[in-house]
Amino acid sequence: MHWETRVLDAFGGKEGAIDPEVLACAARWLRQGVPVVIPTETVYGLAAPALDRRAVAAIFVIKGRPLDNPLIVHVTTENHIAEVGAQLSPLARLLAKTFWPGPLTLVVDTHAALAWVTAGLDSIAIRHPRHAFAAALISEVGPLAAPSANLSGRPSPTRACHAAQDLAGRLPLVVDGGDLEHGLESTVVDARGESPILLRPGAITAEELEACCGRAALVPAPNGPVRSPGMKYRHYSPRAELWLYLPPHAEGSAPSCQRLMDDARRLRASGSRVAVIAEQRVDADHFIVLPGGARELAHGLFGWLRELDERGMDYVLIQGIYPAGMGSAVMDRLTRAATRVLGADPGVGVSQRGLS
Ligand code: TXA
Ligand code: MG
């Protein structure tokens, strides 16, 4: 099916007040079982009513998403939680009370047979988003299943134009919510046991989870069983080769760009177009200053990867940051997107990623 895709402003040009006609338009498509793109405070989502099996199936087709990768259901009320059969453990209740509405997804038990959302797992992922448009739409049409609104494998969309770039022609409506608060997907936590298990780092950090529940957030062993199907796929990838230079081991020790600079020079000398994202200016075909804070980097990263593809770069060389707090979410995404992960200085370990 080919659609004329319209991009409509969630706020009708007025900051803060949702445009009721845009809300009604999105609600109408969803009630007809047709997925639409909506803003959330993390990234743009491709939404369909969670209880409508055919509409949710269309999400997988539109994105080209593997069928074994379950979706997050977005809710705003206790009724919605009950409708999708989610059973919140005491830990899940505590985390929800502290961090909702917000960028935290909880994996909990479910007794409902929503296999089209859960990919047949006996758990379900739920999140109460804070974005005003998403929340209003959910209140209007009920629980919405929504993955990030990119073609599978591409960087998540942080602007409406990114979603339109990937999905135009595949759906009737992209709702433009402007610049989003975080620009990185939610933290995903398995909250079925007594300690939180961090399945995907995000804007809610391991330190914040620990401070909330008084227990360290556990991290699944890298070679253990797959607890979150989405994490086994190659992700967030620009078309260009992405080389990631790990920061020095100790926080606060002076970063070095020597290896990155040498590589940039060598690659350019052999005729490649090279972009660099680093603290210190490096000769390159396109240079972006690495922001000082992890939150700023998270906010810009996916957009820059798309922009560098548009500029026709063959290589993107990026300096990594220290993986603490929000920095661990950024490094998680960069490591998954990278085609090579290198030490900061010549002679420090080199690895080549072969992610599926
Ligand atoms: O910020 C976000 O989370 C955005 C916005 C739109 O809400 N959504 C998003 O969805 O990033 P998606 O589908 O791109 O990522 C969802 C992740 C995947 O890694 C998926 O495997 C995991 O959540 N997931 C979903 N249900 C799960 C479950 N029952 N158990 C474990 N992991 C689950
Ligand atoms: Mg995604």
Short mmCIF file of C-alpha atoms and ligand atoms in Angstrom, two decimals:
data_model
loop_
_atom_site.label_atom_id
_atom_site.label_comp_id
_atom_site.label_asym_id
_atom_site.label_seq_id
_atom_site.Cartn_x
_atom_site.Cartn_y
_atom_site.Cartn_z
CA MET A 1 0.00 0.00 0.00
CA HIS A 2 1.36 3.43 -0.94
CA TRP A 3 0.39 6.45 1.17
CA GLU A 4 0.72 10.18 0.68
CA THR A 5 2.47 10.90 3.99
CA ARG A 6 1.46 14.16 5.71
CA VAL A 7 3.65 15.76 8.38
CA LEU A 8 1.51 17.75 10.85
CA ASP A 9 2.69 19.91 13.75
CA ALA A 10 1.51 18.47 17.10
CA PHE A 11 1.29 21.96 18.53
CA GLY A 12 -0.14 23.72 15.46
CA GLY A 13 2.69 26.23 15.69
CA LYS A 14 1.87 27.19 19.29
CA GLU A 15 4.40 26.06 21.90
CA GLY A 16 2.82 23.97 24.65
CA ALA A 17 -0.80 23.61 23.44
CA ILE A 18 -1.65 20.46 21.49
CA ASP A 19 -3.51 21.06 18.22
CA PRO A 20 -6.88 19.27 18.74
CA GLU A 21 -7.29 18.66 15.01
CA VAL A 22 -3.94 16.90 14.74
CA LEU A 23 -4.79 14.83 17.81
CA ALA A 24 -8.18 13.89 16.30
CA CYS A 25 -6.53 13.02 12.97
CA ALA A 26 -3.97 10.70 14.61
CA ALA A 27 -6.70 9.11 16.75
CA ARG A 28 -8.86 8.50 13.65
CA TRP A 29 -6.12 6.64 11.80
CA LEU A 30 -5.28 4.56 14.87
CA ARG A 31 -8.93 3.58 15.41
CA GLN A 32 -9.00 2.44 11.79
CA GLY A 33 -6.00 0.22 12.54
CA VAL A 34 -3.48 2.31 10.58
CA PRO A 35 -0.10 3.02 12.30
CA VAL A 36 1.12 6.64 12.57
CA VAL A 37 4.37 8.26 13.77
CA ILE A 38 4.15 10.18 17.05
CA PRO A 39 6.61 12.14 19.18
CA THR A 40 7.63 10.92 22.63
CA GLU A 41 10.17 12.53 24.96
CA THR A 42 12.82 9.94 23.92
CA VAL A 43 12.56 9.29 20.16
CA TYR A 44 9.74 9.26 17.59
CA GLY A 45 7.58 6.13 17.80
CA LEU A 46 5.61 4.17 15.18
CA ALA A 47 2.34 3.63 17.04
CA ALA A 48 -0.65 1.29 16.71
CA PRO A 49 -3.35 0.25 19.22
CA ALA A 50 -1.78 -2.56 21.27
CA LEU A 51 -4.97 -4.63 21.33
CA ASP A 52 -5.44 -4.48 17.53
CA ARG A 53 -3.53 -7.46 16.22
CA ARG A 54 -3.61 -6.45 12.55
CA ALA A 55 -2.54 -2.87 13.23
CA VAL A 56 0.42 -4.10 15.30
CA ALA A 57 1.34 -6.58 12.56
CA ALA A 58 1.49 -3.62 10.17
CA ILE A 59 4.19 -1.99 12.37
CA PHE A 60 6.51 -4.95 11.72
CA VAL A 61 5.90 -4.72 7.96
CA ILE A 62 6.37 -0.93 7.80
CA LYS A 63 9.68 -1.04 9.75
CA GLY A 64 10.98 -4.31 8.32
CA ARG A 65 11.31 -5.45 11.94
CA PRO A 66 12.21 -9.07 12.81
CA LEU A 67 9.08 -10.81 14.13
CA ASP A 68 10.84 -12.13 17.24
CA ASN A 69 11.54 -8.60 18.56
CA PRO A 70 8.75 -7.59 21.00
CA LEU A 71 7.29 -4.07 21.25
CA ILE A 72 6.89 -1.63 24.14
CA VAL A 73 3.28 -0.83 25.08
CA HIS A 74 2.72 2.82 26.04
CA VAL A 75 0.13 3.45 28.76
CA THR A 76 -1.05 6.31 30.93
CA THR A 77 -3.46 4.71 33.45
CA GLU A 78 -3.89 1.68 35.73
CA ASN A 79 -6.76 0.62 33.43
CA HIS A 80 -4.40 0.47 30.46
CA ILE A 81 -1.98 -1.66 32.49
CA ALA A 82 -4.84 -4.04 33.32
CA GLU A 83 -6.06 -4.09 29.70
CA VAL A 84 -2.74 -5.49 28.48
CA GLY A 85 -2.62 -7.95 31.38
CA ALA A 86 0.60 -6.54 32.86
CA GLN A 87 1.26 -7.55 36.46
CA LEU A 88 3.52 -5.16 38.29
CA SER A 89 5.82 -6.62 40.95
CA PRO A 90 6.53 -4.50 44.07
CA LEU A 91 9.81 -3.41 42.39
CA ALA A 92 7.98 -2.42 39.19
CA ARG A 93 5.46 -0.39 41.23
CA LEU A 94 8.24 1.45 43.04
CA LEU A 95 10.11 2.25 39.81
CA ALA A 96 6.89 3.35 38.07
CA LYS A 97 5.97 5.58 40.98
CA THR A 98 9.39 7.22 40.91
CA PHE A 99 10.13 7.55 37.19
CA TRP A 100 6.75 7.66 35.37
CA PRO A 101 5.81 9.48 33.31
CA GLY A 102 9.26 9.32 31.79
CA PRO A 103 11.93 7.42 29.82
CA LEU A 104 11.77 4.12 31.73
CA THR A 105 10.35 0.89 30.25
CA LEU A 106 9.49 -1.92 32.66
CA VAL A 107 9.47 -5.58 31.64
CA VAL A 108 6.88 -7.33 33.82
CA ASP A 109 4.81 -10.53 33.87
CA THR A 110 1.67 -10.67 31.76
CA HIS A 111 -1.26 -13.05 31.79
CA ALA A 112 -2.74 -11.75 28.54
CA ALA A 113 -2.14 -13.54 25.26
CA LEU A 114 -0.88 -10.53 23.29
CA ALA A 115 1.63 -12.57 21.34
CA TRP A 116 1.61 -10.01 18.48
CA VAL A 117 3.12 -7.47 20.91
CA THR A 118 5.29 -9.73 23.08
CA ALA A 119 6.57 -11.98 20.28
CA GLY A 120 5.26 -14.89 22.34
CA LEU A 121 7.25 -14.11 25.53
CA ASP A 122 5.49 -14.43 28.90
CA SER A 123 6.57 -10.89 29.80
CA ILE A 124 5.50 -7.50 28.46
CA ALA A 125 7.35 -4.16 28.24
CA ILE A 126 5.35 -1.09 29.34
CA ARG A 127 6.13 2.62 29.59
CA HIS A 128 4.20 5.76 30.53
CA PRO A 129 5.64 8.50 28.28
CA ARG A 130 5.85 12.10 29.43
CA HIS A 131 5.46 13.82 26.05
CA ALA A 132 2.17 15.77 26.10
CA PHE A 133 1.05 14.65 22.62
CA ALA A 134 1.80 10.96 23.21
CA ALA A 135 0.05 11.05 26.58
CA ALA A 136 -3.04 12.80 25.16
CA LEU A 137 -3.26 10.32 22.27
CA ILE A 138 -3.03 7.31 24.60
CA SER A 139 -5.74 8.81 26.82
CA GLU A 140 -7.87 9.11 23.68
CA VAL A 141 -7.34 5.68 22.05
CA GLY A 142 -5.92 3.42 24.78
CA PRO A 143 -2.60 1.54 25.07
CA LEU A 144 -0.30 2.02 22.06
CA ALA A 145 2.41 -0.40 20.94
CA ALA A 146 5.29 1.63 19.50
CA PRO A 147 8.86 0.87 18.50
CA SER A 148 11.19 3.66 17.36
CA ALA A 149 9.96 5.03 14.01
CA ASN A 150 13.02 4.13 11.91
CA LEU A 151 13.55 1.41 9.34
CA SER A 152 14.95 -1.57 11.26
CA GLY A 153 18.70 -1.16 11.81
CA ARG A 154 18.81 2.61 11.11
CA PRO A 155 19.43 5.24 13.82
CA SER A 156 16.30 6.09 15.84
CA PRO A 157 14.50 9.27 14.66
CA THR A 158 14.90 12.33 16.85
CA ARG A 159 13.13 14.64 14.41
CA ALA A 160 9.95 14.21 12.40
CA CYS A 161 11.97 14.56 9.17
CA HIS A 162 14.09 11.51 10.14
CA ALA A 163 10.96 9.38 10.50
CA ALA A 164 9.61 10.74 7.20
CA GLN A 165 12.98 10.00 5.51
CA ASP A 166 12.67 6.32 6.49
CA LEU A 167 8.92 5.74 6.34
CA ALA A 168 7.34 8.20 3.83
CA GLY A 169 4.91 6.37 1.56
CA ARG A 170 4.42 3.58 4.11
CA LEU A 171 1.90 5.41 6.34
CA PRO A 172 -0.45 8.41 6.18
CA LEU A 173 0.76 10.58 9.07
CA VAL A 174 3.89 11.76 10.88
CA VAL A 175 3.10 14.01 13.87
CA ASP A 176 5.90 16.54 14.34
CA GLY A 177 6.58 17.21 18.03
CA GLY A 178 9.69 19.28 17.36
CA ASP A 179 12.97 18.70 19.13
CA LEU A 180 12.66 15.93 21.73
CA GLU A 181 13.81 16.11 25.33
CA HIS A 182 16.23 13.13 25.33
CA GLY A 183 17.00 11.98 21.77
CA LEU A 184 17.85 8.46 22.98
CA GLU A 185 15.51 5.52 23.63
CA SER A 186 14.18 4.71 27.11
CA THR A 187 16.02 2.68 29.73
CA VAL A 188 14.63 -0.89 29.66
CA VAL A 189 14.56 -2.71 33.02
CA ASP A 190 13.42 -6.23 33.80
CA ALA A 191 11.50 -5.56 37.03
CA ARG A 192 10.12 -9.04 37.67
CA GLY A 193 12.51 -9.96 40.48
CA GLU A 194 13.82 -8.14 43.55
CA SER A 195 16.71 -6.35 41.81
CA PRO A 196 16.36 -4.38 38.59
CA ILE A 197 18.07 -5.95 35.57
CA LEU A 198 19.25 -3.30 33.13
CA LEU A 199 18.40 -4.60 29.65
CA ARG A 200 19.05 -1.32 27.79
CA PRO A 201 20.74 1.73 29.36
CA GLY A 202 19.04 5.07 28.75
CA ALA A 203 18.18 8.44 30.26
CA ILE A 204 17.28 6.89 33.63
CA THR A 205 20.73 5.75 34.76
CA ALA A 206 21.83 2.66 36.72
CA GLU A 207 22.80 5.01 39.55
CA GLU A 208 19.26 6.49 39.68
CA LEU A 209 17.69 3.01 39.66
CA GLU A 210 19.92 1.96 42.53
CA ALA A 211 19.17 5.11 44.53
CA CYS A 212 15.45 4.43 44.08
CA CYS A 213 15.29 0.79 45.13
CA GLY A 214 18.42 0.40 47.26
CA ARG A 215 19.72 -2.47 45.14
CA ALA A 216 22.39 -2.41 42.48
CA ALA A 217 21.07 -2.69 38.93
CA LEU A 218 22.23 -6.02 37.49
CA VAL A 219 23.62 -6.17 33.99
CA PRO A 220 23.05 -9.37 31.98
CA ALA A 221 26.25 -11.27 31.12
CA PRO A 222 27.27 -10.44 27.51
CA ASN A 223 27.42 -14.10 26.51
CA GLY A 224 24.48 -15.25 28.65
CA PRO A 225 20.95 -16.00 27.40
CA VAL A 226 19.29 -13.23 25.37
CA ARG A 227 16.95 -11.43 27.77
CA SER A 228 15.90 -8.67 25.42
CA PRO A 229 15.56 -9.85 21.83
CA GLY A 230 16.19 -6.37 20.36
CA MET A 231 19.71 -6.28 21.78
CA LYS A 232 20.96 -9.09 19.55
CA TYR A 233 20.43 -7.17 16.30
CA ARG A 234 22.77 -4.70 14.66
CA HIS A 235 21.39 -1.26 15.46
CA TYR A 236 21.60 2.46 15.03
CA SER A 237 23.84 2.11 12.01
CA PRO A 238 24.66 4.87 9.59
CA ARG A 239 25.60 3.79 6.06
CA ALA A 240 29.13 5.07 6.60
CA GLU A 241 31.68 2.92 8.47
CA LEU A 242 31.68 4.03 12.11
CA TRP A 243 34.95 3.74 14.04
CA LEU A 244 34.72 4.26 17.79
CA TYR A 245 37.81 5.23 19.83
CA LEU A 246 37.50 4.14 23.44
CA PRO A 247 38.33 6.70 26.12
CA PRO A 248 41.14 6.10 28.63
CA HIS A 249 40.15 3.70 31.42
CA ALA A 250 40.13 6.13 34.32
CA GLU A 251 37.49 8.82 34.47
CA GLY A 252 39.07 12.25 34.25
CA SER A 253 42.35 11.15 32.63
CA ALA A 254 43.27 13.24 29.62
CA PRO A 255 41.75 11.92 26.39
CA SER A 256 44.02 11.40 23.43
CA CYS A 257 42.97 11.76 19.82
CA GLN A 258 46.30 10.67 18.36
CA ARG A 259 45.13 7.40 16.89
CA LEU A 260 41.93 8.96 15.55
CA MET A 261 43.94 11.78 13.91
CA ASP A 262 46.36 9.31 12.32
CA ASP A 263 43.49 7.21 10.96
CA ALA A 264 41.65 10.29 9.62
CA ARG A 265 44.78 11.42 7.77
CA ARG A 266 45.45 7.96 6.32
CA LEU A 267 41.85 7.38 5.18
CA ARG A 268 41.61 10.82 3.56
CA ALA A 269 44.95 10.30 1.82
CA SER A 270 43.51 7.17 0.23
CA GLY A 271 40.57 9.20 -1.15
CA SER A 272 37.81 8.48 1.41
CA ARG A 273 35.47 11.15 2.76
CA VAL A 274 35.95 11.23 6.52
CA ALA A 275 33.87 12.88 9.25
CA VAL A 276 35.22 13.29 12.76
CA ILE A 277 33.34 13.83 16.04
CA ALA A 278 35.95 14.70 18.68
CA GLU A 279 36.78 17.15 21.46
CA GLN A 280 39.76 18.60 19.71
CA ARG A 281 39.65 19.92 16.13
CA VAL A 282 40.91 17.35 13.61
CA ASP A 283 41.37 17.91 9.85
CA ALA A 284 38.42 16.17 8.22
CA ASP A 285 35.85 16.53 5.44
CA HIS A 286 33.32 17.35 8.15
CA PHE A 287 34.05 18.04 11.81
CA ILE A 288 31.60 18.07 14.75
CA VAL A 289 32.71 19.13 18.23
CA LEU A 290 32.07 16.38 20.78
CA PRO A 291 29.84 18.00 23.44
CA GLY A 292 31.19 18.14 26.98
CA GLY A 293 28.21 16.37 28.57
CA ALA A 294 26.80 12.89 27.90
CA ARG A 295 23.22 14.23 27.78
CA GLU A 296 24.11 16.70 25.03
CA LEU A 297 25.90 13.96 23.08
CA ALA A 298 22.88 11.64 23.48
CA HIS A 299 20.63 14.43 22.26
CA GLY A 300 22.61 15.08 19.08
CA LEU A 301 24.06 11.69 18.17
CA PHE A 302 21.38 9.99 16.06
CA GLY A 303 20.71 13.18 14.10
CA TRP A 304 24.42 13.61 13.33
CA LEU A 305 24.76 10.03 12.10
CA ARG A 306 21.91 10.65 9.66
CA GLU A 307 23.32 14.03 8.60
CA LEU A 308 26.76 12.53 7.90
CA ASP A 309 25.16 9.91 5.67
CA GLU A 310 23.44 12.69 3.74
CA ARG A 311 26.78 14.41 3.32
CA GLY A 312 28.09 11.24 1.68
CA MET A 313 30.77 10.39 4.26
CA ASP A 314 32.54 7.04 3.87
CA TYR A 315 33.84 6.99 7.44
CA VAL A 316 32.74 8.52 10.73
CA LEU A 317 35.48 8.50 13.40
CA ILE A 318 34.12 9.29 16.86
CA GLN A 319 35.81 9.71 20.20
CA GLY A 320 34.03 7.66 22.89
CA ILE A 321 33.18 8.97 26.36
CA TYR A 322 33.54 7.52 29.84
CA PRO A 323 30.68 5.00 30.35
CA ALA A 324 29.16 6.27 33.59
CA GLY A 325 25.64 7.63 34.11
CA MET A 326 24.09 8.64 30.80
CA GLY A 327 27.54 8.02 29.22
CA SER A 328 26.92 4.27 29.44
CA ALA A 329 23.74 4.63 27.34
CA VAL A 330 25.62 6.59 24.69
CA MET A 331 28.51 4.09 24.64
CA ASP A 332 26.02 1.20 24.42
CA ARG A 333 24.51 2.71 21.23
CA LEU A 334 27.91 3.62 19.77
CA THR A 335 29.35 0.16 20.40
CA ARG A 336 26.36 -1.43 18.67
CA ALA A 337 26.58 0.95 15.71
CA ALA A 338 30.37 0.73 15.32
CA THR A 339 32.00 -1.34 12.62
CA ARG A 340 35.31 -1.07 14.55
CA VAL A 341 36.06 -0.37 18.21
CA LEU A 342 39.61 0.85 18.90
CA GLY A 343 41.71 1.94 21.87
CA ALA A 344 42.48 5.67 22.06
CA ASP A 345 46.20 5.25 21.50
CA PRO A 346 48.19 3.21 19.00
CA GLY A 347 48.94 -0.21 20.44
CA VAL A 348 45.80 -0.43 22.60
CA GLY A 349 43.51 -3.36 21.72
CA VAL A 350 41.57 -3.31 18.48
CA SER A 351 38.42 -5.26 17.86
CA GLN A 352 36.23 -5.64 14.85
CA ARG A 353 32.53 -6.00 15.45
CA GLY A 354 30.55 -8.55 13.52
CA LEU A 355 27.09 -7.86 14.85
CA SER A 356 24.18 -9.61 13.21
O1 TXA B 1 12.13 5.26 24.10
C1 TXA B 1 11.69 4.20 23.66
O2 TXA B 1 11.74 3.14 24.29
C2 TXA B 1 11.06 4.24 22.26
C3 TXA B 1 9.81 5.10 22.32
C4 TXA B 1 9.05 5.09 21.01
O3 TXA B 1 9.02 4.70 23.39
N1 TXA B 1 10.75 2.91 21.81
C5 TXA B 1 11.71 2.01 21.47
O4 TXA B 1 11.21 0.80 21.05
O5 TXA B 1 12.90 2.23 21.52
P1 TXA B 1 12.08 -0.32 20.29
O6 TXA B 1 11.10 -1.31 19.82
O7 TXA B 1 12.93 0.33 19.28
O8 TXA B 1 12.91 -0.98 21.45
C6 TXA B 1 12.28 -1.77 22.43
C7 TXA B 1 13.26 -2.67 23.13
C8 TXA B 1 13.79 -3.75 22.20
O9 TXA B 1 15.18 -3.94 22.46
C9 TXA B 1 12.96 -4.98 22.62
O10 TXA B 1 13.63 -6.20 22.35
C10 TXA B 1 12.81 -4.73 24.12
O11 TXA B 1 12.59 -3.32 24.21
N2 TXA B 1 11.63 -5.45 24.67
C11 TXA B 1 10.34 -5.28 24.36
N3 TXA B 1 9.58 -6.17 25.04
C12 TXA B 1 10.41 -6.91 25.80
C13 TXA B 1 10.24 -7.99 26.72
N4 TXA B 1 9.04 -8.50 26.99
N5 TXA B 1 11.34 -8.52 27.32
C14 TXA B 1 12.57 -8.01 27.05
N6 TXA B 1 12.80 -6.99 26.18
C15 TXA B 1 11.74 -6.45 25.57
MG MG B 2 14.38 0.73 17.94
#
